[in-house]
Amino acid sequence: MNLDSFIDWILLPLIKIGILFGLLSLVIAYLTLLERKIIAFMQVRLGPMRVGPHGLLQPIADGIKLMLKEDIVPSRADKIVFTLAPVITLIPAFIVFAVIPFGPRSIHIPGFTIPGLNVQVAERTTGFFITDLNIGLLYVLAVSSIGILGIILGGWASNSKYPLLGALRSAAQMVSYEVALGFSIMGVLMMAGTLSLVEIVNAQKNAGAWYVFLQPVGFILFFICGVAETNRAPFDLPEAESELVAGFHTEYSGFRFSLFFLAEYAAMIVVSSMAVTLFWGGWLRPFPNIAALGFLGLVPGFLWFALKVLVFLYFYLWFRASWPRYRYDQLMKIGWQVLMPIAIANVIVTAVLVLWLGGSR
Amino acid sequence: MGNSVLLAYIPIFIFMAIAFLFPIVTLFVAKLIRPNSGGEAKLSPYECGVDPDSDARQRYAIRYYVVAILFVIFDVETVFLFPWAIIYKQLAFFGLMEMLVFLGILIVGYVWIIKKGALDWA
């Protein structure tokens, strides 16, 4: 492996992974604060106020608290699986971010010579993403599904009734909504003709419109399924505290619990990022092809991306504050008997329209 | 560059290694600073204060198996549709017909499943 490929495939990704990991931990930490604050304001409360100004240091205090808490492994639990389960949930939740394009391929690094060694480093351009797989979307779907395994293992290994019930519910729910989720993005794939997430955003630029305007039904389906996949309200049955205590992580305490927690919030960010990438133009500014609005392009792409993701994260919190939880039979019915037929119909209608409009152009 | 398709996976493996190290390091650090008193009552499974009288791993509803089987069927269907959707513009009319036949068969199965009540939870 020569120097150039070393820089391209190991050094630069390593730097980006470091930055991403730091940013991600920060965003997740403050997302928990944001959640408490927003829900508090919606309920005319103040939320955390004690730690730091307006509770701004609350996430740090929470983190330290979780580190200092006793870590209980129940005596009846399967020790190895119990330990492994949160790790299995956490890893996929993080590595999904490897293919999400936060911005365009526009970071320009000028060429330079390493002093002393007299080695010439060529100039190169890199992007605001760790890697651009040609099967990026499949990778996201495949890797994010692995998280379910950790939840099932965690519930099973606890050898306690509530976690087991929670894990079963969780698995059945995620599996049910996975199907409709797969169908809901088919329309985007038909129009973009690629699985690479970077290329899907570029295709939206070429099409002159974000895909949400061409695929409104697909987007709504995607986001509903995404909320259900992440086990968030109003689909938070696996953790329904009024009937299942805390669901699959009832027996988890201390930092092990917070690994599940991190994975859940990372998954929320993934779903929001995917919604933005597939349907809301990724890093593109609004109206990407109207030159008169060129001043919007002064805002860097990754900021547009962050802004859009933030909107979807806000939706998540808004849902939680607004809607009561579904009953389990309603949940399964919505997944299989409402979303599935709509999603299949959406695929067929899109297929006909793509052919019809594509032919006349 | 032909092998850049495969090289693009290197960053993912690096990321995987870092994501694997993160929980291990943090759990190890937490182990050093947290208390560890234990105790029989504390280590017993949580059942709202009642001593658990039986193993938690009992039989559970057959519905879960049915859902799991249906998931496999329909998810394989979506996996088949992915490559089709990618080259749909090239396939054009032929692709549309092909997909309608494929989906048609599955829709028949889907209607049958609903009629049989396999998806009724209550």
Coordinates of N, CA and C in Angstrom, one line a residue, chain A residues 170-357:
Chain A
S170 N -40.2 -5.9 21.2 CA -39.3 -5.0 20.5 C -38.9 -5.7 19.2
A171 N -38.6 -7.0 19.2 CA -38.2 -7.7 18.0 C -39.3 -7.8 17.0
A172 N -40.5 -8.1 17.5 CA -41.6 -8.3 16.6 C -42.0 -6.9 16.0
Q173 N -41.9 -5.9 16.8 CA -42.2 -4.5 16.2 C -41.2 -4.1 15.2
M174 N -39.9 -4.2 15.5 CA -38.9 -3.8 14.6 C -38.9 -4.5 13.3
V175 N -39.2 -5.8 13.4 CA -39.3 -6.7 12.2 C -40.5 -6.3 11.4
S176 N -41.6 -6.0 12.0 CA -42.8 -5.6 11.2 C -42.6 -4.4 10.4
Y177 N -42.0 -3.4 11.1 CA -41.8 -2.1 10.4 C -40.7 -2.1 9.4
E178 N -39.8 -3.0 9.6 CA -38.6 -3.1 8.6 C -39.1 -3.3 7.2
V179 N -40.2 -4.1 7.0 CA -40.7 -4.4 5.7 C -41.2 -3.2 5.0
A180 N -42.1 -2.5 5.7 CA -42.7 -1.3 5.1 C -41.6 -0.2 4.9
L181 N -40.6 -0.2 5.8 CA -39.5 0.7 5.6 C -38.7 0.4 4.3
G182 N -38.5 -0.9 4.0 CA -37.8 -1.3 2.8 C -38.6 -0.8 1.6
F183 N -39.9 -1.0 1.6 CA -40.7 -0.6 0.5 C -40.8 0.9 0.3
S184 N -40.8 1.6 1.4 CA -41.0 3.1 1.3 C -39.8 3.8 0.6
I185 N -38.6 3.2 0.6 CA -37.5 3.9 0.0 C -37.3 3.4 -1.5
M186 N -38.2 2.4 -1.9 CA -38.0 1.9 -3.3 C -38.2 3.0 -4.3
G187 N -39.2 3.9 -4.0 CA -39.5 5.0 -5.0 C -38.2 5.9 -5.2
V188 N -37.5 6.2 -4.1 CA -36.3 7.0 -4.2 C -35.3 6.2 -5.1
L189 N -35.1 4.9 -4.8 CA -34.1 4.2 -5.6 C -34.5 4.2 -7.1
M190 N -35.8 4.0 -7.4 CA -36.2 4.0 -8.8 C -35.7 5.3 -9.5
M191 N -35.9 6.4 -8.8 CA -35.6 7.7 -9.4 C -34.2 8.0 -9.4
A192 N -33.5 7.6 -8.4 CA -32.0 7.9 -8.3 C -31.2 6.9 -9.1
G193 N -31.6 5.7 -9.1 CA -30.9 4.6 -9.8 C -29.6 4.3 -9.2
T194 N -29.4 4.5 -7.9 CA -28.2 4.1 -7.3 C -28.4 3.9 -5.8
L195 N -27.5 3.1 -5.1 CA -27.6 2.9 -3.7 C -26.7 3.7 -2.9
S196 N -25.7 4.4 -3.6 CA -24.8 5.2 -2.9 C -25.5 6.5 -2.4
L197 N -25.3 6.7 -1.1 CA -26.0 7.9 -0.5 C -25.6 9.2 -1.1
V198 N -24.3 9.3 -1.4 CA -23.7 10.5 -2.0 C -24.4 10.8 -3.3
E199 N -24.5 9.7 -4.1 CA -25.1 9.8 -5.4 C -26.6 10.1 -5.4
I200 N -27.3 9.6 -4.3 CA -28.7 9.9 -4.2 C -28.9 11.3 -4.0
V201 N -28.0 12.0 -3.2 CA -28.2 13.4 -2.9 C -27.9 14.2 -4.2
N202 N -26.8 13.7 -4.9 CA -26.5 14.4 -6.2 C -27.6 14.2 -7.2
A203 N -28.3 13.1 -7.2 CA -29.4 12.9 -8.1 C -30.6 13.8 -7.8
Q204 N -30.7 14.2 -6.5 CA -31.8 15.2 -6.1 C -31.4 16.5 -6.7
K205 N -30.1 16.8 -6.7 CA -29.6 18.1 -7.3 C -29.9 18.1 -8.8
N206 N -29.6 17.0 -9.4 CA -29.9 17.0 -10.9 C -31.4 17.0 -11.2
A207 N -32.2 16.4 -10.3 CA -33.6 16.3 -10.6 C -34.2 17.7 -10.3
G208 N -33.5 18.6 -9.6 CA -34.0 19.9 -9.3 C -35.0 20.0 -8.2
A209 N -35.3 18.9 -7.6 CA -36.2 18.9 -6.5 C -35.9 17.9 -5.4
W210 N -36.1 18.2 -4.2 CA -35.9 17.2 -3.2 C -36.9 16.1 -3.4
Y211 N -36.5 14.8 -3.1 CA -37.4 13.7 -3.4 C -38.7 13.7 -2.5
V212 N -38.7 14.5 -1.5 CA -39.9 14.6 -0.7 C -41.1 15.1 -1.5
F213 N -40.8 16.0 -2.5 CA -41.8 16.6 -3.3 C -42.3 15.6 -4.4
L214 N -41.4 14.6 -4.7 CA -41.8 13.6 -5.7 C -42.3 12.4 -5.0
Q215 N -41.9 12.2 -3.8 CA -42.3 11.0 -3.0 C -42.9 11.3 -1.7
P216 N -43.9 12.1 -1.6 CA -44.4 12.5 -0.3 C -44.9 11.3 0.5
V217 N -45.6 10.4 -0.1 CA -46.1 9.2 0.6 C -45.0 8.4 1.1
G218 N -44.0 8.2 0.2 CA -42.8 7.4 0.6 C -42.1 8.0 1.8
F219 N -42.0 9.3 1.9 CA -41.4 10.0 3.0 C -42.1 9.8 4.3
I220 N -43.5 10.0 4.2 CA -44.3 9.8 5.4 C -44.2 8.4 6.0
L221 N -44.2 7.4 5.0 CA -44.1 6.0 5.4 C -42.7 5.8 6.1
F222 N -41.7 6.3 5.4 CA -40.3 6.1 5.9 C -40.2 6.7 7.3
F223 N -40.7 7.9 7.6 CA -40.5 8.4 8.9 C -41.4 7.7 10.0
I224 N -42.6 7.3 9.6 CA -43.4 6.6 10.6 C -42.7 5.3 10.9
C225 N -42.2 4.6 9.9 CA -41.5 3.3 10.2 C -40.2 3.6 10.9
G226 N -39.5 4.7 10.6 CA -38.3 5.0 11.3 C -38.5 5.2 12.8
V227 N -39.6 5.9 13.1 CA -39.9 6.2 14.5 C -40.2 4.8 15.2
A228 N -41.0 4.0 14.5 CA -41.3 2.7 15.1 C -40.0 1.8 15.3
E229 N -39.1 1.9 14.3 CA -37.9 1.1 14.3 C -37.0 1.5 15.5
T230 N -37.1 2.7 15.9 CA -36.2 3.2 17.0 C -36.9 3.0 18.3
N231 N -38.1 2.5 18.3 CA -38.9 2.2 19.6 C -39.2 3.5 20.3
R232 N -39.5 4.6 19.6 CA -39.8 5.8 20.2 C -41.3 6.0 20.3
A233 N -41.8 7.0 21.1 CA -43.2 7.3 21.2 C -43.6 7.8 19.8
P234 N -44.9 7.5 19.4 CA -45.9 6.7 20.1 C -45.8 5.2 19.9
F235 N -44.6 4.7 19.4 CA -44.4 3.3 19.2 C -43.5 2.7 20.3
D236 N -43.5 3.3 21.5 CA -42.4 2.8 22.4 C -42.9 1.7 23.3
L237 N -43.7 0.8 22.7 CA -44.2 -0.3 23.5 C -43.2 -1.2 24.2
P238 N -42.0 -1.4 23.5 CA -41.0 -2.3 24.2 C -40.6 -1.7 25.5
E239 N -40.7 -0.4 25.7 CA -40.3 0.2 27.0 C -41.4 0.8 27.7
A240 N -42.6 0.3 27.4 CA -43.8 0.9 28.0 C -43.7 0.8 29.5
E241 N -43.4 1.9 30.2 CA -43.1 1.9 31.6 C -44.3 1.6 32.5
S242 N -45.5 1.8 31.9 CA -46.7 1.6 32.7 C -47.0 0.1 32.8
E243 N -46.5 -0.7 31.8 CA -46.8 -2.1 31.9 C -45.6 -3.0 32.0
L244 N -44.5 -2.6 31.5 CA -43.3 -3.5 31.4 C -42.1 -2.9 32.2
V245 N -42.3 -2.0 33.1 CA -41.3 -1.4 33.9 C -40.3 -0.6 33.0
A246 N -39.3 -1.3 32.4 CA -38.5 -0.5 31.5 C -38.2 -1.3 30.2
G247 N -39.0 -2.4 30.0 CA -38.8 -3.2 28.8 C -37.5 -4.0 28.9
F248 N -36.8 -4.1 27.8 CA -35.7 -5.0 27.7 C -34.5 -4.6 28.6
H249 N -34.4 -3.4 29.0 CA -33.2 -3.0 29.8 C -33.6 -2.9 31.3
T250 N -34.7 -3.5 31.7 CA -35.0 -3.5 33.1 C -33.9 -3.8 34.1
E251 N -33.2 -4.9 33.7 CA -32.1 -5.4 34.6 C -30.8 -4.7 34.4
Y252 N -30.7 -3.8 33.5 CA -29.4 -3.2 33.2 C -29.3 -1.9 34.1
S253 N -28.1 -1.7 34.6 CA -27.9 -0.5 35.4 C -26.6 0.1 35.1
G254 N -26.3 1.2 35.7 CA -25.0 1.9 35.5 C -24.7 2.1 34.0
F255 N -23.4 1.9 33.7 CA -23.0 2.3 32.4 C -23.5 1.4 31.3
R256 N -23.8 0.1 31.7 CA -24.3 -0.8 30.7 C -25.7 -0.3 30.2
F257 N -26.5 0.2 31.1 CA -27.7 0.8 30.7 C -27.5 1.9 29.8
S258 N -26.5 2.7 30.1 CA -26.4 3.9 29.2 C -25.9 3.6 27.8
L259 N -25.3 2.4 27.7 CA -24.9 1.9 26.3 C -26.2 1.7 25.5
F260 N -27.2 1.1 26.1 CA -28.5 0.9 25.4 C -29.0 2.3 25.0
F261 N -28.9 3.2 26.0 CA -29.5 4.5 25.9 C -28.8 5.3 24.7
L262 N -27.5 5.2 24.7 CA -26.7 5.8 23.6 C -27.1 5.2 22.3
A263 N -27.3 3.9 22.2 CA -27.6 3.3 20.9 C -29.0 3.8 20.5
E264 N -29.9 3.9 21.4 CA -31.3 4.4 21.0 C -31.2 5.8 20.4
Y265 N -30.4 6.7 21.1 CA -30.4 8.0 20.6 C -29.6 8.1 19.3
A266 N -28.5 7.3 19.2 CA -27.8 7.2 17.9 C -28.7 6.8 16.8
A267 N -29.6 5.8 17.1 CA -30.5 5.3 16.1 C -31.5 6.4 15.7
M268 N -31.9 7.3 16.6 CA -32.8 8.4 16.3 C -32.1 9.3 15.3
I269 N -30.8 9.6 15.6 CA -30.0 10.5 14.7 C -29.9 9.8 13.3
V270 N -29.7 8.5 13.3 CA -29.5 7.8 12.0 C -30.8 7.9 11.2
V271 N -32.0 7.7 11.8 CA -33.2 7.8 11.1 C -33.4 9.2 10.6
S272 N -33.1 10.2 11.4 CA -33.3 11.6 10.9 C -32.4 11.9 9.8
S273 N -31.1 11.4 9.9 CA -30.1 11.6 8.8 C -30.6 11.0 7.5
M274 N -31.1 9.7 7.7 CA -31.5 9.0 6.5 C -32.7 9.7 5.8
A275 N -33.6 10.2 6.7 CA -34.8 10.9 6.1 C -34.3 12.2 5.4
V276 N -33.3 12.9 5.9 CA -32.8 14.1 5.3 C -32.0 13.7 4.0
T277 N -31.2 12.6 4.0 CA -30.4 12.2 2.9 C -31.3 11.8 1.7
L278 N -32.3 10.9 2.0 CA -33.1 10.3 1.0 C -34.2 11.2 0.5
F279 N -34.8 12.0 1.4 CA -36.0 12.8 1.0 C -35.8 14.3 1.0
W280 N -34.9 14.8 1.9 CA -34.9 16.2 2.0 C -33.6 16.8 1.5
G281 N -33.0 16.2 0.5 CA -31.9 16.8 -0.2 C -30.5 16.8 0.5
G282 N -30.4 16.0 1.6 CA -29.1 15.9 2.3 C -28.5 17.3 2.6
W283 N -27.3 17.5 2.0 CA -26.6 18.8 2.3 C -27.1 19.9 1.4
L284 N -28.0 19.7 0.4 CA -28.3 20.7 -0.5 C -29.1 21.8 0.1
R285 N -28.9 23.0 -0.4 CA -29.7 24.1 0.1 C -31.1 24.1 -0.4
P286 N -32.1 24.8 0.1 CA -33.4 24.8 -0.5 C -33.3 25.3 -1.9
F287 N -34.1 24.7 -2.8 CA -34.2 25.1 -4.2 C -32.8 25.1 -4.8
P288 N -32.2 23.9 -4.8 CA -30.7 23.8 -5.2 C -30.5 24.3 -6.7
N289 N -31.5 24.4 -7.5 CA -31.2 24.8 -8.9 C -31.7 26.2 -9.2
I290 N -32.2 27.0 -8.3 CA -32.6 28.3 -8.6 C -31.4 29.3 -8.2
A291 N -30.8 29.8 -9.3 CA -29.6 30.6 -9.1 C -29.9 31.9 -8.3
A292 N -31.1 32.4 -8.4 CA -31.4 33.6 -7.7 C -31.3 33.5 -6.2
L293 N -31.4 32.2 -5.7 CA -31.3 32.0 -4.3 C -29.9 31.5 -3.9
G294 N -28.9 31.9 -4.8 CA -27.5 31.4 -4.6 C -26.9 31.8 -3.2
F295 N -27.5 32.9 -2.7 CA -26.9 33.4 -1.4 C -27.1 32.3 -0.3
L296 N -28.1 31.5 -0.5 CA -28.3 30.4 0.5 C -27.1 29.4 0.5
G297 N -26.4 29.4 -0.7 CA -25.3 28.5 -0.8 C -24.1 28.9 0.0
L298 N -24.2 30.2 0.5 CA -23.1 30.6 1.4 C -23.0 29.9 2.7
V299 N -24.1 29.3 3.1 CA -24.2 28.5 4.3 C -23.6 27.1 3.9
P300 N -22.6 26.6 4.6 CA -21.9 25.4 4.1 C -22.9 24.2 4.2
G301 N -22.7 23.2 3.3 CA -23.6 22.1 3.2 C -23.9 21.4 4.5
F302 N -22.8 21.1 5.2 CA -23.0 20.3 6.4 C -23.9 21.1 7.5
L303 N -23.9 22.4 7.4 CA -24.8 23.1 8.3 C -26.3 22.9 7.9
W304 N -26.5 23.0 6.6 CA -27.9 22.7 6.1 C -28.3 21.3 6.6
F305 N -27.4 20.3 6.4 CA -27.6 19.0 6.9 C -28.0 18.9 8.3
A306 N -27.2 19.6 9.2 CA -27.4 19.6 10.6 C -28.7 20.2 11.0
L307 N -29.0 21.3 10.3 CA -30.3 22.0 10.5 C -31.5 21.1 10.2
K308 N -31.4 20.4 9.1 CA -32.5 19.5 8.7 C -32.7 18.3 9.7
V309 N -31.5 17.8 10.1 CA -31.5 16.7 11.0 C -32.2 17.1 12.4
L310 N -31.8 18.3 12.7 CA -32.3 18.9 14.0 C -33.9 19.0 14.0
V311 N -34.4 19.4 12.8 CA -35.8 19.5 12.7 C -36.5 18.1 12.9
F312 N -35.9 17.0 12.3 CA -36.5 15.7 12.5 C -36.3 15.2 14.0
L313 N -35.2 15.6 14.6 CA -35.0 15.2 16.0 C -36.1 15.9 16.8
Y314 N -36.4 17.1 16.5 CA -37.4 17.9 17.2 C -38.8 17.2 17.0
F315 N -39.0 16.7 15.8 CA -40.3 15.9 15.6 C -40.4 14.7 16.5
Y316 N -39.3 14.0 16.7 CA -39.3 12.9 17.6 C -39.7 13.3 18.9
L317 N -39.2 14.4 19.5 CA -39.5 14.9 20.8 C -41.0 15.4 20.9
W318 N -41.4 16.0 19.8 CA -42.7 16.5 19.7 C -43.7 15.4 19.8
F319 N -43.4 14.3 19.0 CA -44.3 13.2 19.0 C -44.5 12.6 20.4
R320 N -43.3 12.6 21.1 CA -43.4 12.0 22.4 C -44.2 12.8 23.4
A321 N -44.1 14.1 23.2 CA -44.9 15.0 24.1 C -46.4 15.0 23.7
S322 N -46.7 14.7 22.5 CA -48.1 14.9 22.0 C -48.9 13.6 22.0
W323 N -48.4 12.5 21.7 CA -49.2 11.3 21.4 C -49.1 10.3 22.5
P324 N -50.3 9.7 22.8 CA -50.3 8.5 23.7 C -49.8 7.3 22.9
R325 N -49.4 6.3 23.7 CA -48.8 5.1 23.1 C -49.9 4.2 22.5
Y326 N -49.5 3.5 21.4 CA -50.5 2.6 20.8 C -50.6 1.3 21.6
R327 N -51.7 0.6 21.4 CA -51.9 -0.7 22.0 C -51.1 -1.7 21.1
Y328 N -50.7 -2.8 21.7 CA -49.9 -3.7 20.9 C -50.6 -4.2 19.6
D329 N -51.8 -4.6 19.7 CA -52.5 -5.1 18.5 C -52.7 -4.0 17.5
Q330 N -52.9 -2.8 18.0 CA -53.0 -1.6 17.0 C -51.7 -1.5 16.3
L331 N -50.6 -1.6 17.1 CA -49.2 -1.4 16.5 C -49.0 -2.4 15.4
M332 N -49.3 -3.7 15.6 CA -49.1 -4.7 14.6 C -50.0 -4.5 13.4
K333 N -51.2 -4.0 13.7 CA -52.2 -3.8 12.6 C -51.7 -2.7 11.7
I334 N -51.2 -1.6 12.4 CA -50.7 -0.4 11.6 C -49.6 -0.9 10.7
G335 N -48.6 -1.6 11.3 CA -47.4 -2.0 10.5 C -47.8 -2.9 9.3
W336 N -48.6 -4.0 9.6 CA -48.8 -5.0 8.5 C -50.0 -4.6 7.6
Q337 N -51.0 -4.1 8.2 CA -52.3 -3.9 7.4 C -52.5 -2.5 6.9
V338 N -51.8 -1.5 7.4 CA -52.0 -0.2 6.9 C -50.8 0.3 6.1
L339 N -49.6 0.3 6.8 CA -48.4 0.8 6.1 C -48.0 -0.1 4.9
M340 N -48.0 -1.4 5.1 CA -47.6 -2.3 4.1 C -48.3 -2.1 2.7
P341 N -49.7 -2.2 2.7 CA -50.4 -2.0 1.5 C -50.1 -0.6 0.9
I342 N -50.1 0.4 1.7 CA -49.8 1.8 1.1 C -48.4 1.8 0.5
A343 N -47.4 1.1 1.2 CA -46.1 1.1 0.7 C -46.0 0.4 -0.7
I344 N -46.7 -0.8 -0.8 CA -46.6 -1.5 -2.0 C -47.3 -0.7 -3.1
A345 N -48.5 -0.1 -2.8 CA -49.2 0.7 -3.8 C -48.3 1.9 -4.2
N346 N -47.5 2.5 -3.3 CA -46.6 3.6 -3.6 C -45.5 3.1 -4.6
V347 N -45.0 1.9 -4.4 CA -44.0 1.4 -5.3 C -44.6 1.2 -6.7
I348 N -45.8 0.7 -6.8 CA -46.4 0.5 -8.1 C -46.7 1.8 -8.8
V349 N -47.3 2.7 -8.1 CA -47.6 4.0 -8.7 C -46.4 4.7 -9.1
T350 N -45.3 4.7 -8.3 CA -44.1 5.4 -8.7 C -43.5 4.7 -9.9
A351 N -43.5 3.4 -10.0 CA -43.0 2.7 -11.1 C -43.7 3.2 -12.4
V352 N -45.0 3.2 -12.4 CA -45.8 3.6 -13.5 C -45.4 5.1 -13.9
L353 N -45.4 6.0 -12.9 CA -45.1 7.4 -13.2 C -43.7 7.6 -13.7
V354 N -42.8 6.9 -13.1 CA -41.4 7.1 -13.6 C -41.3 6.7 -15.1
L355 N -42.0 5.6 -15.4 CA -41.9 5.2 -16.8 C -42.6 6.2 -17.7
W356 N -43.8 6.6 -17.3 CA -44.7 7.5 -18.1 C -44.0 8.9 -18.3
L357 N -43.6 9.5 -17.2 CA -43.0 10.8 -17.3 C -41.6 10.7 -17.9

